[in-house]
Coordinates of C-alpha atoms in Angstrom, one line a residue:
Chain J
M1 CA 53.6 77.4 102.2
S2 CA 52.2 78.2 98.8
I3 CA 52.4 76.3 95.6
A4 CA 53.9 79.2 93.6
M5 CA 57.3 79.1 95.4
P6 CA 59.0 82.5 95.6
A7 CA 62.5 82.4 93.9
A8 CA 64.8 80.9 96.5
P9 CA 67.4 83.4 97.9
L10 CA 70.8 83.3 96.1
V11 CA 72.6 83.3 99.5
R12 CA 71.3 81.5 102.6
I13 CA 73.3 81.9 105.8
I14 CA 71.9 79.4 108.4
N15 CA 72.9 79.5 112.0
V16 CA 76.7 80.1 111.5
W17 CA 79.1 79.9 114.4
K18 CA 82.7 80.7 114.4
R19 CA 85.2 80.7 117.2
R20 CA 88.6 82.3 116.9
G21 CA 90.8 81.5 119.8
Q22 CA 88.9 82.1 123.0
N23 CA 86.4 84.4 121.3
L24 CA 83.1 83.4 119.6
V25 CA 83.1 85.8 116.7
L26 CA 79.8 84.6 115.2
K27 CA 77.1 83.3 117.4
G28 CA 74.4 81.7 115.2
V29 CA 74.0 84.2 112.3
D30 CA 71.1 83.8 109.9
L31 CA 70.9 86.0 106.8
D32 CA 69.5 85.7 103.2
A33 CA 70.2 87.7 100.1
G34 CA 67.7 87.5 97.3
R35 CA 68.7 87.5 93.6
G36 CA 69.6 91.0 92.6
Q37 CA 69.4 92.3 96.1
V38 CA 72.1 94.6 97.7
V39 CA 72.6 93.7 101.3
C40 CA 74.6 96.0 103.6
L41 CA 76.2 94.8 106.7
L42 CA 76.8 97.5 109.2
G43 CA 77.9 97.7 112.9
P44 CA 80.7 98.6 115.2
S45 CA 84.1 97.1 114.5
G46 CA 84.7 93.8 116.0
A47 CA 81.0 92.8 115.4
G48 CA 82.0 89.9 113.1
K49 CA 80.9 91.5 109.7
S50 CA 84.1 90.7 107.9
T51 CA 84.3 87.2 109.3
L52 CA 80.7 86.6 108.3
L53 CA 81.5 87.9 104.7
R54 CA 84.7 85.7 104.5
C55 CA 82.6 82.6 105.4
I56 CA 80.4 83.2 102.2
N57 CA 83.3 82.3 100.0
A58 CA 85.0 79.9 102.5
L59 CA 88.1 82.1 103.1
E60 CA 87.1 81.1 106.5
V61 CA 85.1 78.0 107.3
A62 CA 82.4 78.2 109.9
D63 CA 82.6 75.9 112.9
R64 CA 78.8 75.2 112.8
G65 CA 76.1 76.2 110.4
T66 CA 75.9 76.4 106.7
V67 CA 76.3 79.0 103.9
E68 CA 74.5 78.2 100.7
V69 CA 75.1 80.1 97.5
D70 CA 72.7 79.2 94.6
G71 CA 71.6 76.1 96.5
A72 CA 75.2 74.6 97.1
I73 CA 76.7 74.5 100.5
I74 CA 79.9 76.5 100.5
G75 CA 83.2 75.0 101.7
C76 CA 81.5 71.8 103.0
A77 CA 79.8 68.7 101.7
M78 CA 76.9 67.0 103.4
K79 CA 77.5 63.2 103.8
D80 CA 75.2 61.0 105.8
G81 CA 73.6 64.1 107.4
K82 CA 76.9 65.3 108.6
L83 CA 79.0 68.3 107.3
Y84 CA 82.6 67.6 106.2
R85 CA 85.0 70.3 105.1
M86 CA 85.9 70.2 101.4
R87 CA 89.4 70.0 100.0
E88 CA 90.8 73.4 99.0
S89 CA 90.8 72.5 95.3
E90 CA 87.1 71.7 95.4
V91 CA 86.4 75.0 97.3
S92 CA 88.3 76.9 94.6
R93 CA 85.7 75.9 92.0
Q94 CA 83.0 77.4 94.2
R95 CA 84.9 80.5 94.8
A96 CA 85.4 81.1 91.0
D97 CA 81.6 82.1 90.9
I98 CA 81.8 84.5 93.9
G99 CA 83.6 87.8 93.4
M100 CA 85.3 89.4 96.3
V101 CA 86.7 93.0 96.8
F102 CA 89.0 93.6 99.7
Q103 CA 89.6 96.5 102.0
N104 CA 93.3 96.6 100.9
F105 CA 92.5 96.0 97.1
N106 CA 95.1 93.1 97.1
L107 CA 95.9 93.7 93.5
F108 CA 98.9 91.5 92.3
P109 CA 101.8 93.9 92.4
H110 CA 104.0 91.9 90.0
M111 CA 101.4 91.8 87.2
S112 CA 100.2 94.7 85.0
V113 CA 96.6 95.8 85.4
M114 CA 95.6 93.8 82.3
D115 CA 97.2 90.6 83.6
N116 CA 95.6 91.2 87.1
I117 CA 92.2 91.1 85.3
T118 CA 92.8 88.4 82.7
D119 CA 94.9 85.9 84.7
A120 CA 91.9 84.1 86.5
P121 CA 89.5 84.0 83.5
M122 CA 92.3 82.4 81.5
R123 CA 93.8 80.2 84.2
V124 CA 90.7 79.2 86.0
R125 CA 88.0 79.3 83.3
G126 CA 90.2 78.4 80.4
E127 CA 89.3 81.4 78.3
S128 CA 91.5 82.5 75.4
R129 CA 93.7 85.4 75.7
A130 CA 91.9 87.4 73.1
V131 CA 88.4 86.9 74.7
A132 CA 89.8 87.6 78.3
R133 CA 91.5 90.8 77.0
D134 CA 88.5 92.1 75.2
R135 CA 86.3 91.7 78.3
A136 CA 89.0 93.2 80.5
Q137 CA 89.2 96.2 78.3
D138 CA 85.3 96.6 78.5
L139 CA 85.5 96.3 82.2
L140 CA 88.3 98.9 82.5
G141 CA 86.1 101.3 80.5
R142 CA 83.2 100.6 82.8
V143 CA 85.3 101.6 85.9
G144 CA 86.7 104.6 84.0
L145 CA 90.3 103.3 83.7
A146 CA 90.6 102.2 80.0
H147 CA 93.9 103.9 79.7
K148 CA 95.5 102.1 82.6
A149 CA 95.6 98.6 81.1
D150 CA 99.5 98.5 81.0
S151 CA 100.1 100.3 84.3
F152 CA 101.3 98.4 87.4
P153 CA 99.2 98.6 90.6
R154 CA 101.8 100.5 92.6
H155 CA 101.6 103.4 90.3
L156 CA 97.8 103.9 90.8
S157 CA 96.0 105.8 93.4
G158 CA 94.0 103.8 96.0
G159 CA 90.8 104.7 94.4
Q160 CA 92.0 103.5 91.0
Q161 CA 93.4 100.3 92.6
Q162 CA 90.1 99.5 94.1
R163 CA 88.2 100.1 90.8
I164 CA 90.7 97.8 89.1
A165 CA 90.0 95.2 91.9
I166 CA 86.3 95.5 91.2
A167 CA 86.9 95.0 87.5
R168 CA 89.1 91.9 88.2
A169 CA 86.3 90.3 90.3
L170 CA 83.8 91.0 87.6
A171 CA 85.9 89.5 84.9
M172 CA 85.1 86.1 86.3
S173 CA 81.3 86.8 85.7
P174 CA 80.4 86.1 89.2
K175 CA 76.8 85.4 90.4
L176 CA 77.5 87.2 93.7
M177 CA 79.8 90.1 94.7
L178 CA 81.2 90.4 98.2
F179 CA 82.7 93.8 99.3
D180 CA 84.7 93.9 102.5
E181 CA 84.9 97.6 103.6
P182 CA 85.9 98.6 100.0
T183 CA 86.4 102.3 100.9
S184 CA 87.9 102.1 104.4
A185 CA 91.5 102.3 103.3
L186 CA 90.9 105.2 100.9
D187 CA 91.6 108.9 101.3
P188 CA 88.2 110.7 101.8
H189 CA 88.4 112.4 98.5
L190 CA 88.8 109.0 96.7
V191 CA 85.8 107.3 98.3
G192 CA 83.2 108.8 96.0
E193 CA 84.8 107.3 92.8
V194 CA 84.7 103.8 94.2
L195 CA 81.1 104.1 95.6
D196 CA 79.9 105.3 92.2
V197 CA 81.3 102.2 90.6
I198 CA 79.5 100.0 93.2
K199 CA 76.2 102.0 92.5
D200 CA 76.5 101.4 88.8
L201 CA 77.0 97.8 89.5
A202 CA 73.9 97.6 91.7
A203 CA 71.9 99.2 88.9
T204 CA 72.9 96.2 86.6
G205 CA 71.1 93.8 89.0
M206 CA 74.2 92.1 90.5
T207 CA 73.6 90.5 93.9
M208 CA 75.9 92.1 96.4
I209 CA 76.8 91.8 100.1
I210 CA 78.6 94.9 101.3
V211 CA 80.3 95.4 104.7
T212 CA 80.6 99.1 105.0
H213 CA 80.8 102.0 107.5
E214 CA 79.3 104.4 105.0
V215 CA 75.7 104.8 106.3
Q216 CA 74.7 107.4 103.8
F217 CA 75.9 105.1 101.0
A218 CA 74.1 102.1 102.4
R219 CA 70.9 104.2 102.6
E220 CA 71.2 105.0 98.9
I221 CA 72.2 101.5 97.6
A222 CA 70.9 98.8 100.0
D223 CA 67.6 96.9 99.7
V224 CA 68.3 95.0 102.9
A225 CA 70.4 96.3 105.8
A226 CA 71.7 94.2 108.7
I227 CA 73.3 95.5 111.7
M228 CA 75.7 93.3 113.6
A229 CA 77.1 93.6 117.1
N230 CA 79.0 91.1 119.3
G231 CA 78.7 88.3 116.7
V232 CA 74.9 88.4 116.2
I233 CA 72.7 90.3 113.8
I234 CA 70.7 92.6 116.1
E235 CA 68.5 94.0 113.5
A236 CA 67.8 93.3 109.8
G237 CA 65.2 94.3 107.3
E238 CA 64.3 96.7 104.6
A239 CA 67.1 99.2 104.4
K240 CA 65.1 102.3 104.6
E241 CA 63.5 101.2 107.9
V242 CA 66.5 99.8 109.5
L243 CA 68.7 102.7 108.6
T244 CA 66.3 105.5 109.4
Q245 CA 64.2 104.1 112.2
P246 CA 66.2 101.4 114.0
S247 CA 64.5 99.7 116.9
H248 CA 67.5 98.2 118.7
P249 CA 69.3 100.6 121.1
I250 CA 72.7 99.6 119.8
S251 CA 71.8 100.2 116.3
R252 CA 70.4 103.5 117.2
A253 CA 73.6 104.5 119.0
F254 CA 75.8 103.2 116.1
L255 CA 73.8 105.0 113.4
A256 CA 73.7 108.3 115.4
R257 CA 77.5 108.1 115.9
S258 CA 78.2 107.2 112.2
L259 CA 76.1 110.1 111.0
R260 CA 77.7 112.6 113.4
E261 CA 81.1 111.5 112.1
G262 CA 79.9 112.6 108.6
H263 CA 79.7 109.3 106.9
Chain W
M1 CA 104.1 135.5 104.0
H2 CA 105.7 138.8 102.8
D3 CA 103.9 141.3 100.6
G4 CA 105.2 139.9 97.3
A5 CA 103.7 136.5 97.7
G6 CA 103.1 134.8 94.4
L7 CA 105.4 137.2 92.5
P8 CA 108.5 135.8 90.8
R9 CA 111.7 136.4 92.9
D10 CA 115.3 137.0 91.9
M11 CA 117.2 133.7 92.1
A12 CA 120.5 135.4 92.6
Q13 CA 119.3 136.9 95.8
A14 CA 118.8 133.5 97.4
P15 CA 121.9 132.3 99.2
E16 CA 123.2 129.1 97.6
V17 CA 123.7 126.0 99.7
L18 CA 127.3 124.7 99.4
A19 CA 128.9 121.4 100.2
P20 CA 131.3 121.4 103.2
A21 CA 135.0 121.2 102.6
H22 CA 136.3 117.6 102.8
V23 CA 139.7 118.1 104.5
G24 CA 139.8 114.5 105.8
R25 CA 139.2 113.1 102.4
W26 CA 142.6 114.2 101.1
F27 CA 144.3 112.3 103.9
G28 CA 142.1 109.3 102.9
V29 CA 143.2 109.6 99.2
L30 CA 146.7 109.7 100.3
F31 CA 146.5 106.7 102.6
V32 CA 144.5 104.5 100.1
G33 CA 146.9 105.5 97.3
L34 CA 149.9 104.6 99.3
I35 CA 148.5 101.1 100.0
G36 CA 147.5 100.6 96.4
A37 CA 150.9 101.6 95.2
W38 CA 152.6 99.1 97.6
I39 CA 150.2 96.3 96.4
L40 CA 150.9 97.1 92.7
H41 CA 154.7 97.4 93.4
Q42 CA 154.7 94.0 95.1
L43 CA 152.6 92.3 92.3
L44 CA 155.1 93.8 89.6
T45 CA 158.3 93.2 91.3
N46 CA 158.1 90.3 93.8
P47 CA 159.6 87.3 91.9
G48 CA 157.6 84.9 94.1
F49 CA 154.4 85.6 92.1
Q50 CA 155.9 84.1 89.0
W51 CA 153.4 85.6 86.6
L52 CA 154.9 83.6 83.7
V53 CA 154.0 80.4 85.4
V54 CA 150.5 81.7 86.2
A55 CA 150.0 82.6 82.5
Q56 CA 151.4 79.2 81.4
F57 CA 148.8 77.3 83.6
M58 CA 145.8 79.6 83.3
L59 CA 144.5 77.7 80.2
D60 CA 146.1 74.3 81.2
R61 CA 143.9 71.4 80.1
R62 CA 143.7 70.0 83.6
V63 CA 142.8 73.4 85.0
L64 CA 140.0 73.9 82.4
A65 CA 138.8 70.3 83.2
G66 CA 138.7 71.3 86.9
I67 CA 136.6 74.4 86.1
G68 CA 134.2 72.3 84.1
M69 CA 133.7 70.0 87.1
T70 CA 133.4 72.9 89.5
L71 CA 130.7 74.5 87.4
E72 CA 128.8 71.2 86.8
L73 CA 128.9 70.4 90.5
T74 CA 127.8 74.0 91.5
V75 CA 124.8 73.9 89.0
L76 CA 123.6 70.4 90.1
V77 CA 124.1 71.1 93.8
M78 CA 122.2 74.3 93.5
L79 CA 119.3 72.6 91.5
I80 CA 119.1 69.9 94.2
G81 CA 119.2 72.6 96.9
A82 CA 116.5 74.7 95.2
V83 CA 114.1 71.9 94.6
L84 CA 114.6 70.4 98.1
G85 CA 114.4 73.9 99.5
I86 CA 111.0 74.6 97.9
V87 CA 109.6 71.2 99.0
V88 CA 110.9 71.5 102.5
A89 CA 109.8 75.2 102.9
V90 CA 106.3 74.4 101.7
M91 CA 106.1 71.4 104.0
R92 CA 107.2 73.5 106.9
L93 CA 104.6 76.1 106.3
S94 CA 101.8 73.6 105.7
A95 CA 99.1 73.2 108.2
D96 CA 99.9 69.4 108.4
P97 CA 101.9 68.7 111.6
L98 CA 103.6 65.6 110.2
L99 CA 104.9 67.3 107.2
G100 CA 106.0 70.2 109.4
L101 CA 107.9 68.0 111.7
C102 CA 109.7 66.1 108.9
A103 CA 110.8 69.4 107.4
H104 CA 111.9 70.7 110.7
A105 CA 114.0 67.5 111.3
F106 CA 115.5 67.7 107.9
V107 CA 116.7 71.3 108.3
W108 CA 117.8 70.5 111.9
F109 CA 119.9 67.6 110.8
F110 CA 121.6 68.8 107.6
R111 CA 122.2 72.3 108.7
G112 CA 123.4 71.1 112.0
T113 CA 126.3 68.8 110.9
P114 CA 129.4 70.0 109.0
V115 CA 129.5 69.4 105.3
L116 CA 132.9 68.0 105.6
I117 CA 131.5 65.1 107.7
Q118 CA 128.5 64.6 105.4
L119 CA 130.8 64.4 102.4
V120 CA 133.1 61.8 103.9
F121 CA 130.2 60.0 105.4
W122 CA 128.5 59.5 102.0
Y123 CA 131.8 58.6 100.4
N124 CA 132.2 55.9 103.0
L125 CA 128.7 54.8 102.9
A126 CA 129.7 51.3 101.7
S127 CA 131.2 50.4 105.2
L128 CA 127.7 51.0 106.7
F129 CA 125.5 49.6 103.9
P130 CA 127.6 47.4 101.6
E131 CA 124.5 46.8 99.5
L132 CA 122.0 49.5 98.5
S133 CA 118.5 48.3 97.6
I134 CA 115.0 49.6 97.1
G135 CA 112.3 47.4 98.6
I136 CA 110.3 46.7 101.7
P137 CA 112.6 47.0 104.9
F138 CA 112.8 44.4 107.7
G139 CA 113.2 41.4 105.4
G140 CA 110.6 42.3 102.7
P141 CA 111.2 41.8 99.0
K142 CA 113.8 43.9 97.1
F143 CA 113.1 45.5 93.8
Y144 CA 116.5 46.8 93.0
E145 CA 119.9 46.2 94.4
I146 CA 123.3 47.7 93.8
S147 CA 126.7 47.6 95.5
A148 CA 127.4 50.8 97.5
T149 CA 130.9 51.0 96.2
V150 CA 129.5 51.2 92.6
A151 CA 126.7 53.6 93.4
I152 CA 128.8 56.1 95.5
S153 CA 131.6 57.7 93.4
S154 CA 133.3 60.8 94.6
F155 CA 130.9 62.7 92.4
T156 CA 127.7 61.2 93.9
A157 CA 129.2 61.7 97.4
A158 CA 129.8 65.4 96.6
L159 CA 126.4 65.8 95.1
L160 CA 124.7 64.3 98.1
G161 CA 126.8 65.9 100.8
L162 CA 126.6 69.4 99.3
G163 CA 123.0 69.1 97.8
L164 CA 121.4 68.0 101.1
N165 CA 123.2 70.7 103.1
E166 CA 122.3 73.3 100.5
G167 CA 118.6 72.0 100.6
A168 CA 118.5 72.8 104.3
Y169 CA 119.8 76.3 103.8
M170 CA 117.7 77.0 100.7
A171 CA 114.6 75.8 102.6
E172 CA 115.2 78.5 105.2
I173 CA 115.7 81.2 102.5
I174 CA 112.6 80.2 100.6
R175 CA 110.5 79.9 103.8
A176 CA 111.5 83.5 104.7
G177 CA 110.7 84.7 101.2
L178 CA 107.2 83.1 101.3
L179 CA 106.5 84.6 104.7
S180 CA 107.5 88.0 103.3
V181 CA 104.4 87.9 100.9
D182 CA 101.3 89.7 102.2
P183 CA 98.7 87.1 103.3
G184 CA 96.1 89.2 101.4
Q185 CA 97.8 88.2 98.1
G186 CA 97.0 84.5 98.7
E187 CA 93.4 85.3 99.7
A188 CA 92.8 87.5 96.7
S189 CA 94.1 84.7 94.6
K190 CA 91.9 82.0 96.3
A191 CA 88.9 84.3 96.0
L192 CA 89.4 84.4 92.3
G193 CA 89.1 80.6 92.1
H194 CA 92.9 79.8 91.8
R195 CA 93.5 76.2 93.0
P196 CA 96.2 76.0 95.9
F197 CA 99.1 75.1 93.5
Q198 CA 98.1 78.0 91.1
T199 CA 98.0 80.4 94.0
F200 CA 101.5 79.3 95.0
R201 CA 103.1 79.2 91.6
V202 CA 101.5 82.3 90.0
I203 CA 100.8 84.6 92.9
V204 CA 102.9 83.9 96.0
L205 CA 106.2 82.4 94.7
P206 CA 106.8 85.2 92.1
Q207 CA 106.4 87.7 94.8
A208 CA 108.6 85.7 97.3
M209 CA 111.3 85.7 94.7
K210 CA 112.0 89.3 95.3
A211 CA 113.2 88.3 98.8
I212 CA 114.6 84.9 97.7
V213 CA 117.0 85.9 94.9
P214 CA 119.5 88.1 96.7
P215 CA 120.4 85.5 99.4
T216 CA 120.3 82.7 96.8
G217 CA 122.8 84.6 94.7
N218 CA 124.9 84.7 97.8
Q219 CA 124.5 80.9 98.2
V220 CA 125.5 80.2 94.6
I221 CA 128.6 82.3 94.8
G222 CA 129.4 80.6 98.1
M223 CA 128.7 77.2 96.7
L224 CA 131.0 77.8 93.6
K225 CA 133.9 78.2 96.1
Y226 CA 132.6 75.6 98.6
T227 CA 132.7 72.9 95.9
S228 CA 136.5 73.0 96.5
I229 CA 135.8 71.0 99.8
A230 CA 134.9 68.0 97.5
S231 CA 138.7 67.7 96.8
V232 CA 138.7 65.7 100.2
V233 CA 136.8 62.9 98.4
S234 CA 139.3 63.3 95.5
L235 CA 136.9 64.9 93.1
Q236 CA 138.8 66.6 90.2
E237 CA 137.3 70.0 90.6
L238 CA 139.3 73.2 90.1
M239 CA 141.0 73.2 93.5
H240 CA 142.0 69.5 93.3
S241 CA 143.3 69.9 89.8
V242 CA 145.5 72.8 90.8
E243 CA 146.7 70.8 93.9
D244 CA 147.6 67.9 91.6
I245 CA 149.7 70.2 89.5
Y246 CA 151.7 72.0 92.3
N247 CA 152.2 68.6 94.1
R248 CA 154.2 67.7 91.1
N249 CA 156.1 70.9 90.1
F250 CA 156.1 72.6 93.5
E251 CA 154.9 76.0 92.0
T252 CA 152.4 76.4 94.9
I253 CA 151.9 80.2 94.9
P254 CA 151.4 80.7 91.1
L255 CA 149.0 77.8 90.9
L256 CA 147.0 79.1 93.8
I257 CA 146.8 82.4 92.0
V258 CA 145.6 80.6 88.9
A259 CA 142.8 79.0 91.0
A260 CA 142.0 82.3 92.8
L261 CA 141.8 84.2 89.4
W262 CA 139.4 81.7 88.0
Y263 CA 137.2 81.7 91.0
L264 CA 137.2 85.5 90.9
I265 CA 136.3 85.6 87.1
L266 CA 133.4 83.1 87.7
V267 CA 132.0 85.0 90.7
T268 CA 132.1 88.2 88.8
I269 CA 130.1 86.7 86.0
L270 CA 127.6 85.3 88.5
S271 CA 127.2 88.6 90.2
V272 CA 126.4 90.3 87.0
G273 CA 123.7 87.5 86.3
Q274 CA 122.3 88.0 89.8
A275 CA 121.8 91.7 89.1
Y276 CA 119.8 91.0 86.0
I277 CA 117.6 88.4 87.8
E278 CA 116.9 90.8 90.7
K279 CA 115.9 93.5 88.3
Y280 CA 113.4 91.0 86.6
Y281 CA 111.7 90.1 89.9
S282 CA 111.3 93.7 91.0
R283 CA 108.8 94.3 88.2
G284 CA 106.0 96.5 89.4
W285 CA 108.0 97.6 92.4
T286 CA 110.3 100.2 90.8
N287 CA 109.4 103.9 90.7
S288 CA 110.3 104.2 87.0
A289 CA 106.7 104.9 85.9
P290 CA 105.1 108.3 87.0
A291 CA 102.9 108.1 90.0
A292 CA 99.1 108.2 89.6
A293 CA 97.7 111.6 88.7

């Protein structure tokens, strides 16, 4: 439209469809995330939020449509105007630049905290042990667990494990962070410490897409909020508007219920 | 809550919890002691055991050579079994239907036929294929050719028969181990950018080992003794060496004791080794460190 192009969004999700068994879990989803933006995905369970998030790093590959991160189509290659699925080894190169934090932490139980964090930088990026360990120690300090480097995940609380998982993802210096309900598996009194780490991260300008049930948290942190239901985004826009004055009746009902439940 | 809540109480006033009396255990001790005494009495006084002959043949050169062969065969068969097992298990779990079918067929066939038949079959391969060659089948060129009677010795027959069979069993053990690992582990590894083989070798397999080692230890111990079946293709392992000796001097019982004692010694050593390996692969899973504060 104009000659001075606005910076292209870091993430572009364009008309993504996904079928699982008999069900269509994603029915033509479009969503953008600008550089440095925090996008929160909310909505009732079964809406397709996690599936959409997992399409962004190709843990699941969409049946139709494209996901672009930093201008590159994820998990597929365009050839003669047609999309072909990439080989896993090629996808892994793309995934290295996209951090992901899971609901169940998924730390590697057979490795110490330090090895959990340094393994991928050394093995995937080819960093030296010394460099990787230095940065791991920095990151552990940032998430407030500098003294836990030699512990094993099983001996840490859920909140500590999730903070380690965030440090592990950050160790790859990702250009994008994905969070899949990062506090849903935590005891209520441990939720705060994980949310604080995510808030700190948002303040550094990291681009983040967060699937969450914590409406209050989303209000504080999100630039953009998108509400999903039944495989489509029913409402998206500036977080303050969407999360305080939703226009769609389903979003209204969802937000009212979430706030009543004390989230 | 009574009035003194929070105040220290007198420990002597709290009734102590005692273990119940074990009347039955005394009968048990008597019974087991009686059987033990009878076994010991027999071992010491029954002339049929001929302990002197046992002692004389325990370190006999032929017996020691037999042990060497038994160990060599066990190690090689288990190596073949483990490598085949990993390959077949991964094939079976892969999304590729052709690989899955091949793996399934392998396990079906080699687990479904008796080892004895497989051993004798390989030993007699020459009557089915007098010449073994590598090349294009149905009349194509041959790159390498060897007479089957030369290629198949009793050792190679034992290696093939036992190894292929073991591969089928190990495939199932390894498959079960791989399935026991939380799928979230593979996803977390992929999300970090690990390539598929790295995910398998660094994340999934080490965690599967926790479930793979105990039954594999069982297989090794079983195989150590099972190699004695190779005596049917006249391989000079421990059992066959002992048979050779008692076929000549007719001291059957003492020589069987020699073999049994050696198997028992070797199995004991293996069991200790297994315990150490299990401890190694349970890293991060023990409760030794204090729980999180």
